[in-house]
Amino acid sequence: MIIFSVLAVFGLAFLAPPLCRLTKEKSGWWLAILPLALTVYFLSLLPGLARGQIQSISYLWSQELGLTFAFRADGLSLAFALLISGIGALVAVYAGGYFGTKVPIGRFYLWLFFFMASMLGVVFADHLILLFIFWELTSLSSFMLIGFEHDREEARAAAIQALLVTGSGGLVMLAGFVLLGQVGQTWELSTLFLRGEGVRASPLYLAIVILILIGAFTKSAQFPFHFWLPNAMQAPTPVSTYLHAATMVKAGVYLLARLSPVLGGSPIWLWAVGGIGAVTMVLGGVLALSQTDMKRLLAYSTISALGSLVMAIGIGSETALKAMVLFLLAHGLYKGTLFLVTGSVDHECGTRDVRELGGLGRLMPYTALGSTLAALSMAGVPLFFGFLAKEYLYEASYKAGALWLILAVLGALLNVWIALRVGIAPFWLAGSKEAELPKKPHEAPWSMTVGPLILGGLSLGLGAYPQILSSVLVSPALSAMAGKAVEVKLKAWHGINDILLLSLLTLGLGVVAFAIRNDLQRIAEQWTVPWGLDTLYRRSIDGLFRLASFQTRLLQHGYLRYYLITIVVAVVGITAGGLIRWGGGALPHLSLDLRFYELGIAIIIVLAGGMAILSRSRLGAVAALGVAGYGVASIYLLFGAPDLAMTQFLIESLTVILFVLAFYHLPNFAQLTPRRERLRDVIIAIVTGCLMTIFVFVASGIQIHPSISQFFVENALPLAHGRNIVNVILVDFRGLDTLGEITVLAIAGLGVFALLKLRIDQRSARAGKTTQTGRKGGDQ
Amino acid sequence: MEIVLPVVIGSLYAMAIYMLLRRSLVKLLIGLGLLSHASNLLIFTAAGLTRSKAPVIPLAADQLRPPHADPLPQALILTAIVISFGVTAFALALAYRAYRSVNTDDLDQMKTTDA
């Protein structure tokens, strides 16, 4: 069934454009049915999962390469899958209202569902290579979705940046996967899971960790690869909600969580994963300080949240992993809501600048309600889901050491600030005067409020009654990471303890920070460094383009003879190198048997060739070429090849006639090249000629493979019933080659006919007339 | 003859390359003709020369008794001769058409696509 859920969404992706044409403005609702059904299906798996039943399925793909289509749905996979399908359904509905019918929405849904299917593939894949393929498919669909409004240059640039960063990270990760597969001697994740001991002991362990971390960090926008995520906000808001807050950026988190039983538990893991996570968590919050665009604020807070998740995985204790799972779900819910709300605000007010917005609570009550619930969850107000997650995160960092705790508090504090700024202030504080907003705001359509309301409601509901999650989802997910059955008891209220006090302190400080937001913003703006990784990225891309145009100018100069010189010199160099390496060896035994008329023919050929190149007269040159050809034909005749001789005589005569006919229409020879260049060409020509002479001497003495001629000689009569063996080879043994040759001739004939008969003059005259009329039309 | 033919082949190559490097399109075509002679002779010589009879089974016999010439390179060269004729014919037509269109046979002036 698992594999069908992935395939069904791929199917939906390709059916989406015609379905959209059919259902018009209602398409969002219709297309959400399948993701909704999948959510229900995934939920129905949970009770079985709690009893330890794990769905898995595997089809053989390639025996020799050890590839299988292996899918597996354990607790961790399902936690992600529920986010993907659930939020996916709401985003599908939302997008219907957001886009209306103005944009090619079928194309949007195609890539949205293509992404959804790939993402489900990532979390269900039980095979490293399969996971990698789905991983890259998510990068691809992300590229298409960020660049959805492809007529805007910024959108295109952001799409390319996201693709380059995550795509190249994915390739690095593939190298890590290959090493991991070699060391663990399996591609199956579920088998690899049992071989963690051996992997960690391997000398390749460090390389594996680094390579895979680069893949995960690029995807999940961890420092120093975080810069692509804020730029990806060029995507339409439903895309940002879905890919760049709720699901795709969590793929790296998923991968780390999935592999932590195999790779985790070492000091490198703790400091690389935990450390980078902590840095990202704080950095995301700090970088948000100077932002005023709601979407960019949310993007930086997403970076910060991803950092928290990664840090929890790095710490790796049971509490930390519990915090990771809870925070994952909580963040998906509240951040999804806030992004959708941002889209609605943008849609209804025409701006996303927090400085301009205010007092929307009365005008957009449902949106405001969803937003408030989500913001309170994000800020970590007690009884909300975000509070619960933060409690566990604090507890885990508290146990891990003071440094982790300080960083966690700092990260959370900054997120309180962002939550207030994006989720609360635009609705409940008076902003600048309403009249200044580009649009007169009013409540968004129903399709755009249902998502925020459901997700916001869940942020409260799941926070108040976390018990319903504990045994069915959190325990199986933790068990999947721990490798043994883990019992989790979640409670909304833990009583009054140090951690709670710390939470309240965070909230309080967050409110204070919000109160002085304008000063903070001024300070942060002064801190902004003019250079950064984004600049580095742009510089290197510019450099790449410059290198490309430089080498194009250098190599593609358009002078035919320099191309030829390059080819000739390269061939001569390689051949000469080969001859020198071969080192002379024993020169073949040369027979000195030479007859005078043969020598005469040889001299005639060379003299005729010389005349062909020296003659000032075109006719003379062509006649000399013909004489050389006749000479070659005579050699064929003398050395047992009458067929060749016959053909050569015939063809040579025809060639001369053709030349003469063509010359009637062509200009006389002219001396075009200066003396020095001619000298250079002469040297190249003579060197090539000498080399070819040596080459023939050497080659005639070497036989690498036994000749297959004997086969033709013996079988010409019995198999092909022909006595002229050359002809038998051409029309029978190698008949298909001859067919190809005839085809070439036919095409050449057609080409000649077209070149001679094509009436360029008339056509260009007509083309000139149309440009003239076109110009006239332009003038009027 | 094994002594002389490599020299002939080398000379033909040298002359062909020189002509291919000319700026005049027609000279280039003559170079092409020389090049195909050189290459055909190269194949012919590399397979080994023999003054013996052609690879044709006499009517009275039911198989060919050695010595005889090698039929395989002959088949290859036969194909090459015919193809090179096709190439020459096409190239000449192209030169004719190019000259009619841009009024030059100087390759340097045909560098750009826009006339």
PDB file of C-alpha atoms in Angstrom, chain A residues 315-555:
ATOM      1  CA  ILE A 315      22.655  15.768  21.180  1.00  0.00           C
ATOM      2  CA  GLY A 316      20.929  12.484  20.502  1.00  0.00           C
ATOM      3  CA  SER A 317      19.699  11.625  23.995  1.00  0.00           C
ATOM      4  CA  GLU A 318      16.255  10.110  24.353  1.00  0.00           C
ATOM      5  CA  THR A 319      14.847  13.401  25.612  1.00  0.00           C
ATOM      6  CA  ALA A 320      16.505  15.244  22.754  1.00  0.00           C
ATOM      7  CA  LEU A 321      14.996  12.903  20.166  1.00  0.00           C
ATOM      8  CA  LYS A 322      11.627  13.224  21.843  1.00  0.00           C
ATOM      9  CA  ALA A 323      12.023  16.994  21.641  1.00  0.00           C
ATOM     10  CA  MET A 324      12.984  16.621  17.970  1.00  0.00           C
ATOM     11  CA  VAL A 325       9.822  14.684  17.072  1.00  0.00           C
ATOM     12  CA  LEU A 326       7.563  17.039  19.006  1.00  0.00           C
ATOM     13  CA  PHE A 327       9.252  20.144  17.684  1.00  0.00           C
ATOM     14  CA  LEU A 328       9.039  18.761  14.149  1.00  0.00           C
ATOM     15  CA  LEU A 329       5.269  18.379  14.398  1.00  0.00           C
ATOM     16  CA  ALA A 330       4.753  21.599  16.315  1.00  0.00           C
ATOM     17  CA  HIS A 331       6.856  23.596  13.887  1.00  0.00           C
ATOM     18  CA  GLY A 332       5.106  22.072  10.865  1.00  0.00           C
ATOM     19  CA  LEU A 333       1.757  23.148  12.314  1.00  0.00           C
ATOM     20  CA  TYR A 334       2.562  26.666  13.451  1.00  0.00           C
ATOM     21  CA  LYS A 335       4.947  27.627  10.681  1.00  0.00           C
ATOM     22  CA  GLY A 336       2.575  26.245   8.046  1.00  0.00           C
ATOM     23  CA  THR A 337      -0.178  28.394   9.537  1.00  0.00           C
ATOM     24  CA  LEU A 338       1.915  31.543   9.680  1.00  0.00           C
ATOM     25  CA  PHE A 339       3.034  31.177   6.082  1.00  0.00           C
ATOM     26  CA  LEU A 340      -0.542  30.687   4.918  1.00  0.00           C
ATOM     27  CA  VAL A 341      -1.568  33.719   6.956  1.00  0.00           C
ATOM     28  CA  THR A 342       1.231  35.728   5.376  1.00  0.00           C
ATOM     29  CA  GLY A 343      -0.068  34.712   1.969  1.00  0.00           C
ATOM     30  CA  SER A 344      -3.579  35.822   2.887  1.00  0.00           C
ATOM     31  CA  VAL A 345      -2.356  39.143   4.248  1.00  0.00           C
ATOM     32  CA  ASP A 346      -0.281  39.736   1.136  1.00  0.00           C
ATOM     33  CA  HIS A 347      -3.247  38.718  -1.010  1.00  0.00           C
ATOM     34  CA  GLU A 348      -5.716  41.014   0.746  1.00  0.00           C
ATOM     35  CA  CYS A 349      -3.515  43.993   1.675  1.00  0.00           C
ATOM     36  CA  GLY A 350      -0.987  43.975  -1.147  1.00  0.00           C
ATOM     37  CA  THR A 351       1.994  44.198   1.187  1.00  0.00           C
ATOM     38  CA  ARG A 352       3.923  41.978   3.568  1.00  0.00           C
ATOM     39  CA  ASP A 353       5.860  44.717   5.321  1.00  0.00           C
ATOM     40  CA  VAL A 354       5.308  44.419   9.083  1.00  0.00           C
ATOM     41  CA  ARG A 355       5.913  48.156   9.507  1.00  0.00           C
ATOM     42  CA  GLU A 356       2.899  49.011   7.375  1.00  0.00           C
ATOM     43  CA  LEU A 357       0.485  46.374   8.636  1.00  0.00           C
ATOM     44  CA  GLY A 358      -1.716  46.692  11.679  1.00  0.00           C
ATOM     45  CA  GLY A 359      -5.232  46.393  12.993  1.00  0.00           C
ATOM     46  CA  LEU A 360      -6.157  43.533  10.686  1.00  0.00           C
ATOM     47  CA  GLY A 361      -7.783  41.577  13.511  1.00  0.00           C
ATOM     48  CA  ARG A 362     -11.175  43.208  12.954  1.00  0.00           C
ATOM     49  CA  LEU A 363     -10.997  43.039   9.188  1.00  0.00           C
ATOM     50  CA  MET A 364      -9.799  39.449   8.828  1.00  0.00           C
ATOM     51  CA  PRO A 365     -11.100  37.708  11.965  1.00  0.00           C
ATOM     52  CA  TYR A 366     -10.629  34.065  10.930  1.00  0.00           C
ATOM     53  CA  THR A 367      -7.170  34.630   9.566  1.00  0.00           C
ATOM     54  CA  ALA A 368      -6.318  36.532  12.720  1.00  0.00           C
ATOM     55  CA  LEU A 369      -7.568  33.668  14.879  1.00  0.00           C
ATOM     56  CA  GLY A 370      -5.463  31.075  13.060  1.00  0.00           C
ATOM     57  CA  SER A 371      -2.475  33.370  13.134  1.00  0.00           C
ATOM     58  CA  THR A 372      -2.788  34.073  16.832  1.00  0.00           C
ATOM     59  CA  LEU A 373      -3.048  30.415  17.773  1.00  0.00           C
ATOM     60  CA  ALA A 374       0.025  29.617  15.677  1.00  0.00           C
ATOM     61  CA  ALA A 375       2.012  32.559  17.019  1.00  0.00           C
ATOM     62  CA  LEU A 376       1.277  31.593  20.601  1.00  0.00           C
ATOM     63  CA  SER A 377       2.418  28.076  19.855  1.00  0.00           C
ATOM     64  CA  MET A 378       5.568  29.392  18.226  1.00  0.00           C
ATOM     65  CA  ALA A 379       6.263  31.668  21.161  1.00  0.00           C
ATOM     66  CA  GLY A 380       5.862  28.713  23.500  1.00  0.00           C
ATOM     67  CA  VAL A 381       2.938  29.844  25.597  1.00  0.00           C
ATOM     68  CA  PRO A 382       1.869  27.059  27.980  1.00  0.00           C
ATOM     69  CA  LEU A 383      -0.828  24.650  26.793  1.00  0.00           C
ATOM     70  CA  PHE A 384       0.219  25.152  23.189  1.00  0.00           C
ATOM     71  CA  PHE A 385       2.035  22.479  21.228  1.00  0.00           C
ATOM     72  CA  GLY A 386       5.088  24.658  20.753  1.00  0.00           C
ATOM     73  CA  PHE A 387       5.405  25.026  24.510  1.00  0.00           C
ATOM     74  CA  LEU A 388       5.565  21.270  24.959  1.00  0.00           C
ATOM     75  CA  ALA A 389       8.223  20.913  22.286  1.00  0.00           C
ATOM     76  CA  LYS A 390      10.290  23.693  23.772  1.00  0.00           C
ATOM     77  CA  GLU A 391      10.063  22.207  27.242  1.00  0.00           C
ATOM     78  CA  TYR A 392      11.616  18.990  25.987  1.00  0.00           C
ATOM     79  CA  LEU A 393      14.227  20.874  23.999  1.00  0.00           C
ATOM     80  CA  TYR A 394      15.216  22.824  27.101  1.00  0.00           C
ATOM     81  CA  GLU A 395      15.305  19.670  29.175  1.00  0.00           C
ATOM     82  CA  ALA A 396      17.510  17.915  26.635  1.00  0.00           C
ATOM     83  CA  SER A 397      19.945  20.836  26.354  1.00  0.00           C
ATOM     84  CA  TYR A 398      19.931  21.239  30.124  1.00  0.00           C
ATOM     85  CA  LYS A 399      21.094  17.639  30.451  1.00  0.00           C
ATOM     86  CA  ALA A 400      23.650  18.069  27.663  1.00  0.00           C
ATOM     87  CA  GLY A 401      25.371  21.067  29.237  1.00  0.00           C
ATOM     88  CA  ALA A 402      25.049  24.729  30.070  1.00  0.00           C
ATOM     89  CA  LEU A 403      26.308  25.928  26.678  1.00  0.00           C
ATOM     90  CA  TRP A 404      23.582  24.059  24.801  1.00  0.00           C
ATOM     91  CA  LEU A 405      20.952  25.432  27.158  1.00  0.00           C
ATOM     92  CA  ILE A 406      22.074  29.034  26.731  1.00  0.00           C
ATOM     93  CA  LEU A 407      21.998  28.689  22.954  1.00  0.00           C
ATOM     94  CA  ALA A 408      18.586  27.010  23.065  1.00  0.00           C
ATOM     95  CA  VAL A 409      17.159  29.823  25.192  1.00  0.00           C
ATOM     96  CA  LEU A 410      18.673  32.429  22.906  1.00  0.00           C
ATOM     97  CA  GLY A 411      17.194  30.731  19.838  1.00  0.00           C
ATOM     98  CA  ALA A 412      13.775  30.427  21.462  1.00  0.00           C
ATOM     99  CA  LEU A 413      13.880  34.033  22.594  1.00  0.00           C
ATOM    100  CA  LEU A 414      14.455  35.250  19.076  1.00  0.00           C
ATOM    101  CA  ASN A 415      11.579  33.087  17.880  1.00  0.00           C
ATOM    102  CA  VAL A 416       9.247  34.638  20.430  1.00  0.00           C
ATOM    103  CA  TRP A 417      10.198  37.959  18.954  1.00  0.00           C
ATOM    104  CA  ILE A 418       9.510  36.768  15.394  1.00  0.00           C
ATOM    105  CA  ALA A 419       6.195  35.204  16.459  1.00  0.00           C
ATOM    106  CA  LEU A 420       5.015  38.461  17.954  1.00  0.00           C
ATOM    107  CA  ARG A 421       6.183  40.462  14.986  1.00  0.00           C
ATOM    108  CA  VAL A 422       4.605  38.285  12.279  1.00  0.00           C
ATOM    109  CA  GLY A 423       1.723  36.490  13.979  1.00  0.00           C
ATOM    110  CA  ILE A 424       0.374  39.007  16.488  1.00  0.00           C
ATOM    111  CA  ALA A 425       1.361  42.576  15.692  1.00  0.00           C
ATOM    112  CA  PRO A 426      -0.222  42.910  12.222  1.00  0.00           C
ATOM    113  CA  PHE A 427      -3.577  41.841  13.651  1.00  0.00           C
ATOM    114  CA  TRP A 428      -3.811  43.272  17.112  1.00  0.00           C
ATOM    115  CA  LEU A 429      -1.596  46.348  17.114  1.00  0.00           C
ATOM    116  CA  ALA A 430      -2.518  49.519  15.362  1.00  0.00           C
ATOM    117  CA  GLY A 431      -0.244  49.921  12.408  1.00  0.00           C
ATOM    118  CA  SER A 432       0.307  52.858  10.150  1.00  0.00           C
ATOM    119  CA  LYS A 433      -2.932  54.221   8.730  1.00  0.00           C
ATOM    120  CA  GLU A 434      -5.033  51.721   6.795  1.00  0.00           C
ATOM    121  CA  ALA A 435      -5.513  54.071   3.908  1.00  0.00           C
ATOM    122  CA  GLU A 436      -1.867  53.690   3.019  1.00  0.00           C
ATOM    123  CA  LEU A 437      -2.194  49.964   2.338  1.00  0.00           C
ATOM    124  CA  PRO A 438      -2.095  49.203  -1.398  1.00  0.00           C
ATOM    125  CA  LYS A 439      -5.420  47.339  -1.111  1.00  0.00           C
ATOM    126  CA  LYS A 440      -8.454  47.706   1.100  1.00  0.00           C
ATOM    127  CA  PRO A 441      -8.196  44.609   3.303  1.00  0.00           C
ATOM    128  CA  HIS A 442     -11.078  42.235   3.961  1.00  0.00           C
ATOM    129  CA  GLU A 443     -11.336  38.614   4.991  1.00  0.00           C
ATOM    130  CA  ALA A 444      -9.816  36.077   2.617  1.00  0.00           C
ATOM    131  CA  PRO A 445     -12.055  33.480   0.943  1.00  0.00           C
ATOM    132  CA  TRP A 446     -13.038  30.356   2.839  1.00  0.00           C
ATOM    133  CA  SER A 447     -10.491  28.209   0.990  1.00  0.00           C
ATOM    134  CA  MET A 448      -7.735  30.415   2.397  1.00  0.00           C
ATOM    135  CA  THR A 449      -8.912  30.468   5.991  1.00  0.00           C
ATOM    136  CA  VAL A 450      -9.645  26.777   6.464  1.00  0.00           C
ATOM    137  CA  GLY A 451      -5.961  25.868   6.433  1.00  0.00           C
ATOM    138  CA  PRO A 452      -4.802  28.370   9.061  1.00  0.00           C
ATOM    139  CA  LEU A 453      -7.792  27.558  11.256  1.00  0.00           C
ATOM    140  CA  ILE A 454      -7.240  23.788  11.192  1.00  0.00           C
ATOM    141  CA  LEU A 455      -3.482  24.006  11.683  1.00  0.00           C
ATOM    142  CA  GLY A 456      -3.801  26.707  14.335  1.00  0.00           C
ATOM    143  CA  GLY A 457      -6.470  24.689  16.105  1.00  0.00           C
ATOM    144  CA  LEU A 458      -4.207  21.654  16.097  1.00  0.00           C
ATOM    145  CA  SER A 459      -1.429  23.760  17.597  1.00  0.00           C
ATOM    146  CA  LEU A 460      -3.665  24.338  20.576  1.00  0.00           C
ATOM    147  CA  GLY A 461      -5.429  20.967  20.664  1.00  0.00           C
ATOM    148  CA  LEU A 462      -2.329  18.816  20.468  1.00  0.00           C
ATOM    149  CA  GLY A 463      -0.637  21.010  23.040  1.00  0.00           C
ATOM    150  CA  ALA A 464      -3.494  20.712  25.473  1.00  0.00           C
ATOM    151  CA  TYR A 465      -4.036  16.980  24.952  1.00  0.00           C
ATOM    152  CA  PRO A 466      -0.640  15.583  23.935  1.00  0.00           C
ATOM    153  CA  GLN A 467      -1.681  12.215  25.371  1.00  0.00           C
ATOM    154  CA  ILE A 468      -3.368  11.296  22.088  1.00  0.00           C
ATOM    155  CA  LEU A 469      -0.019  11.562  20.327  1.00  0.00           C
ATOM    156  CA  SER A 470       2.216   9.795  22.771  1.00  0.00           C
ATOM    157  CA  SER A 471       1.533   6.136  22.183  1.00  0.00           C
ATOM    158  CA  VAL A 472       0.392   6.249  18.571  1.00  0.00           C
ATOM    159  CA  LEU A 473       2.993   8.525  17.004  1.00  0.00           C
ATOM    160  CA  VAL A 474       5.753   9.750  19.273  1.00  0.00           C
ATOM    161  CA  SER A 475       6.590   6.341  20.758  1.00  0.00           C
ATOM    162  CA  PRO A 476       6.838   4.568  17.383  1.00  0.00           C
ATOM    163  CA  ALA A 477       8.925   7.417  15.954  1.00  0.00           C
ATOM    164  CA  LEU A 478      11.304   7.286  18.901  1.00  0.00           C
ATOM    165  CA  SER A 479      11.430   3.510  18.759  1.00  0.00           C
ATOM    166  CA  ALA A 480      12.405   3.773  15.112  1.00  0.00           C
ATOM    167  CA  MET A 481      15.378   5.950  16.031  1.00  0.00           C
ATOM    168  CA  ALA A 482      16.340   4.151  19.222  1.00  0.00           C
ATOM    169  CA  GLY A 483      16.056   0.663  17.794  1.00  0.00           C
ATOM    170  CA  LYS A 484      14.084  -0.551  20.779  1.00  0.00           C
ATOM    171  CA  ALA A 485      10.572  -0.017  22.059  1.00  0.00           C
ATOM    172  CA  VAL A 486      10.364   3.323  23.831  1.00  0.00           C
ATOM    173  CA  GLU A 487       7.380   4.238  25.990  1.00  0.00           C
ATOM    174  CA  VAL A 488       6.519   7.920  25.968  1.00  0.00           C
ATOM    175  CA  LYS A 489       4.088   9.600  28.302  1.00  0.00           C
ATOM    176  CA  LEU A 490       3.326  13.160  27.285  1.00  0.00           C
ATOM    177  CA  LYS A 491       1.638  15.620  29.551  1.00  0.00           C
ATOM    178  CA  ALA A 492       0.596  19.176  28.839  1.00  0.00           C
ATOM    179  CA  TRP A 493       1.560  20.329  32.299  1.00  0.00           C
ATOM    180  CA  HIS A 494       4.730  19.280  34.081  1.00  0.00           C
ATOM    181  CA  GLY A 495       4.216  21.231  37.237  1.00  0.00           C
ATOM    182  CA  ILE A 496       6.309  24.177  38.313  1.00  0.00           C
ATOM    183  CA  ASN A 497      10.008  23.473  37.821  1.00  0.00           C
ATOM    184  CA  ASP A 498      13.215  25.130  36.601  1.00  0.00           C
ATOM    185  CA  ILE A 499      12.412  24.454  32.983  1.00  0.00           C
ATOM    186  CA  LEU A 500       9.019  26.107  33.247  1.00  0.00           C
ATOM    187  CA  LEU A 501      10.567  29.158  34.872  1.00  0.00           C
ATOM    188  CA  LEU A 502      13.070  29.295  32.062  1.00  0.00           C
ATOM    189  CA  SER A 503      10.227  29.122  29.532  1.00  0.00           C
ATOM    190  CA  LEU A 504       8.442  31.984  31.203  1.00  0.00           C
ATOM    191  CA  LEU A 505      11.656  33.967  31.327  1.00  0.00           C
ATOM    192  CA  THR A 506      12.096  33.378  27.591  1.00  0.00           C
ATOM    193  CA  LEU A 507       8.592  34.614  26.921  1.00  0.00           C
ATOM    194  CA  GLY A 508       9.110  37.683  29.073  1.00  0.00           C
ATOM    195  CA  LEU A 509      12.396  38.591  27.443  1.00  0.00           C
ATOM    196  CA  GLY A 510      10.832  37.990  24.057  1.00  0.00           C
ATOM    197  CA  VAL A 511       8.086  40.501  24.815  1.00  0.00           C
ATOM    198  CA  VAL A 512      10.677  43.000  25.990  1.00  0.00           C
ATOM    199  CA  ALA A 513      12.657  42.481  22.807  1.00  0.00           C
ATOM    200  CA  PHE A 514       9.491  43.037  20.832  1.00  0.00           C
ATOM    201  CA  ALA A 515       8.825  46.273  22.637  1.00  0.00           C
ATOM    202  CA  ILE A 516      12.182  47.648  21.562  1.00  0.00           C
ATOM    203  CA  ARG A 517      11.948  46.131  18.077  1.00  0.00           C
ATOM    204  CA  ASN A 518      12.718  49.332  16.243  1.00  0.00           C
ATOM    205  CA  ASP A 519      15.966  49.896  18.138  1.00  0.00           C
ATOM    206  CA  LEU A 520      16.911  46.259  17.659  1.00  0.00           C
ATOM    207  CA  GLN A 521      16.287  46.561  13.964  1.00  0.00           C
ATOM    208  CA  ARG A 522      18.468  49.665  13.705  1.00  0.00           C
ATOM    209  CA  ILE A 523      21.318  47.938  15.523  1.00  0.00           C
ATOM    210  CA  ALA A 524      20.942  44.803  13.416  1.00  0.00           C
ATOM    211  CA  GLU A 525      21.023  46.828  10.234  1.00  0.00           C
ATOM    212  CA  GLN A 526      24.331  48.355  11.290  1.00  0.00           C
ATOM    213  CA  TRP A 527      25.707  44.879  11.896  1.00  0.00           C
ATOM    214  CA  THR A 528      24.825  43.669   8.461  1.00  0.00           C
ATOM    215  CA  VAL A 529      28.016  42.654   6.720  1.00  0.00           C
ATOM    216  CA  PRO A 530      28.337  43.723   3.107  1.00  0.00           C
ATOM    217  CA  TRP A 531      29.733  40.343   2.118  1.00  0.00           C
ATOM    218  CA  GLY A 532      28.361  36.961   2.904  1.00  0.00           C
ATOM    219  CA  LEU A 533      27.861  33.523   1.485  1.00  0.00           C
ATOM    220  CA  ASP A 534      25.178  34.800  -0.797  1.00  0.00           C
ATOM    221  CA  THR A 535      27.698  37.232  -2.272  1.00  0.00           C
ATOM    222  CA  LEU A 536      30.254  34.460  -2.538  1.00  0.00           C
ATOM    223  CA  TYR A 537      27.690  32.353  -4.371  1.00  0.00           C
ATOM    224  CA  ARG A 538      26.892  35.190  -6.781  1.00  0.00           C
ATOM    225  CA  ARG A 539      30.584  35.909  -7.383  1.00  0.00           C
ATOM    226  CA  SER A 540      31.312  32.302  -8.211  1.00  0.00           C
ATOM    227  CA  ILE A 541      28.334  32.084 -10.557  1.00  0.00           C
ATOM    228  CA  ASP A 542      29.467  35.287 -12.305  1.00  0.00           C
ATOM    229  CA  GLY A 543      32.976  33.858 -12.494  1.00  0.00           C
ATOM    230  CA  LEU A 544      31.650  30.699 -14.058  1.00  0.00           C
ATOM    231  CA  PHE A 545      29.862  32.689 -16.733  1.00  0.00           C
ATOM    232  CA  ARG A 546      32.961  34.771 -17.406  1.00  0.00           C
ATOM    233  CA  LEU A 547      35.071  31.639 -17.703  1.00  0.00           C
ATOM    234  CA  ALA A 548      32.519  30.173 -20.075  1.00  0.00           C
ATOM    235  CA  SER A 549      32.465  33.181 -22.362  1.00  0.00           C
ATOM    236  CA  PHE A 550      36.257  33.479 -22.201  1.00  0.00           C
ATOM    237  CA  GLN A 551      36.847  29.911 -23.267  1.00  0.00           C
ATOM    238  CA  THR A 552      34.124  30.166 -25.897  1.00  0.00           C
ATOM    239  CA  ARG A 553      35.846  33.194 -27.392  1.00  0.00           C
ATOM    240  CA  LEU A 554      39.148  31.341 -27.241  1.00  0.00           C
ATOM    241  CA  LEU A 555      38.021  28.027 -28.723  1.00  0.00           C
TER     242      LEU A 555
END
